[in-house]
Coordinates of C-alpha atoms in Angstrom, one line a residue:
X494 CA 1.6 34.2 -78.2
X495 CA 2.9 31.4 -80.4
X496 CA 2.1 33.4 -83.6
X497 CA 3.8 36.5 -82.2
X498 CA 7.0 34.5 -81.4
X499 CA 7.1 32.5 -84.6
X500 CA 10.0 34.4 -86.1
X501 CA 12.0 33.9 -82.9
X502 CA 11.1 30.2 -82.8
X503 CA 12.3 29.7 -86.4
X504 CA 15.6 31.5 -85.6
X505 CA 16.0 29.3 -82.5
X506 CA 15.3 26.1 -84.4
X507 CA 18.1 26.8 -86.9
X508 CA 20.4 28.7 -84.4
X509 CA 20.2 31.9 -86.5
X510 CA 21.5 34.9 -84.7
X511 CA 24.5 36.4 -82.9
X512 CA 27.0 33.8 -81.8
X513 CA 28.7 34.2 -78.4
X514 CA 29.4 32.5 -75.1
X515 CA 26.9 31.7 -72.3
X516 CA 28.4 31.6 -68.7
X517 CA 26.2 29.5 -66.4
X518 CA 25.6 31.0 -62.9
X519 CA 22.6 29.2 -61.4
X520 CA 20.0 26.6 -62.3
X521 CA 16.3 27.0 -61.5
X522 CA 14.0 24.0 -61.6
X523 CA 10.2 23.6 -61.3
X524 CA 8.6 20.3 -60.3
X525 CA 5.6 19.1 -62.2
X526 CA 3.6 16.0 -61.4
X527 CA 6.2 13.5 -62.5
X528 CA 8.6 15.8 -64.3
X529 CA 11.2 18.4 -63.5
X530 CA 11.8 21.4 -65.8
X531 CA 15.1 23.3 -65.4
X532 CA 16.7 26.3 -67.0
X533 CA 20.2 27.7 -66.5
X534 CA 20.6 31.4 -65.9
X535 CA 23.7 33.4 -66.5
X536 CA 25.5 35.9 -68.7
X537 CA 25.8 36.0 -72.5
X538 CA 28.9 37.6 -74.1
X539 CA 28.4 38.3 -77.9
X540 CA 31.2 37.1 -80.1
X541 CA 31.6 40.5 -81.6
X542 CA 32.7 41.9 -78.3
X543 CA 29.4 43.7 -77.6
X544 CA 27.9 44.4 -74.2
X545 CA 27.4 41.4 -71.9
X546 CA 23.8 40.6 -71.2
X547 CA 23.2 39.4 -67.6
X548 CA 20.4 37.3 -66.3
X549 CA 19.5 35.4 -69.5
X550 CA 18.3 31.8 -69.7
X551 CA 20.0 29.1 -71.7
X552 CA 17.3 27.0 -73.4
X553 CA 17.5 23.2 -73.4
X554 CA 20.0 22.5 -70.6
X555 CA 18.8 20.4 -67.7
X556 CA 20.0 20.4 -64.1
X557 CA 23.0 18.1 -64.8
X558 CA 23.9 19.4 -68.3
X559 CA 25.9 22.4 -67.0
X560 CA 27.8 23.5 -63.9
X561 CA 28.2 26.8 -62.2
X562 CA 31.0 28.8 -64.1
X563 CA 30.8 26.6 -67.2
X564 CA 30.9 28.4 -70.5
X565 CA 29.3 27.1 -73.6
X566 CA 28.8 28.3 -77.1
X567 CA 25.4 30.0 -77.6
X568 CA 23.3 32.0 -80.1
X569 CA 21.3 35.1 -79.3
X570 CA 18.2 34.9 -81.6
X571 CA 16.9 38.3 -80.5
X572 CA 14.8 37.2 -77.5
X573 CA 15.3 39.5 -74.5
X574 CA 15.7 36.8 -71.9
X575 CA 16.9 33.7 -73.6
X576 CA 19.8 32.3 -75.7
X577 CA 20.0 28.9 -77.4
X578 CA 22.6 26.2 -78.1
X579 CA 24.5 26.4 -81.3
X580 CA 22.9 23.3 -82.6
X581 CA 19.4 24.9 -82.4
X582 CA 16.3 24.1 -80.3
X583 CA 13.3 21.9 -80.4
X584 CA 11.0 24.7 -79.1
X585 CA 9.1 24.5 -82.4
X586 CA 7.6 21.2 -81.3
X587 CA 5.8 22.9 -78.4
X588 CA 4.7 25.8 -80.6
X589 CA 3.3 23.4 -83.2
X590 CA 1.4 21.4 -80.6
X591 CA 0.0 24.6 -79.1
X592 CA -1.2 25.7 -82.5
X593 CA -2.8 22.4 -83.3
X594 CA -4.7 22.2 -80.1
X595 CA -5.9 25.8 -80.5
X596 CA -7.0 25.1 -84.1
X597 CA -8.9 22.0 -82.9
X598 CA -10.7 23.9 -80.1
X599 CA -11.7 26.8 -82.4
X600 CA -12.9 24.5 -85.2
X601 CA -14.8 22.0 -82.9
X602 CA -18.2 23.9 -83.0
X603 CA -18.1 24.0 -86.8
X604 CA -17.2 20.4 -87.3
X605 CA -19.6 18.7 -89.8
X606 CA -20.1 15.5 -87.8
X607 CA -21.1 17.4 -84.7
X608 CA -23.7 19.4 -86.7
X609 CA -25.0 16.2 -88.3
X610 CA -25.4 14.4 -84.9
X611 CA -27.2 17.4 -83.5
X612 CA -29.6 17.5 -86.5
X613 CA -30.3 13.7 -86.1
X614 CA -30.9 14.1 -82.4
X615 CA -33.3 17.0 -83.0
X616 CA -35.4 14.8 -85.5
X617 CA -35.8 12.0 -83.0

């Protein structure tokens, strides 16, 4: 998933895309153990006067960062259901962490120290 979205993540990081205005309509929050994750949903109006996209999420704004009806500058990076702030996003951090964990899990069986320990245990 991360590899497939890498171009969109790069565009979001540097706020590369179609500028426009996001109009906040509702916030949706999910409670985790000791954390709350929220995303605002609303409409995106492209700056070039194109068609308004309804029901898109605005990345990076928490529960108290926007208000219903508030309009903020945003960038459409090409993702179907999300727009980003004009100062970019830090979504790349999660993508990098996911890739690093995946690489560690895949490479673990081939790690030289693991094979060396297994060989020593077999000799004793």
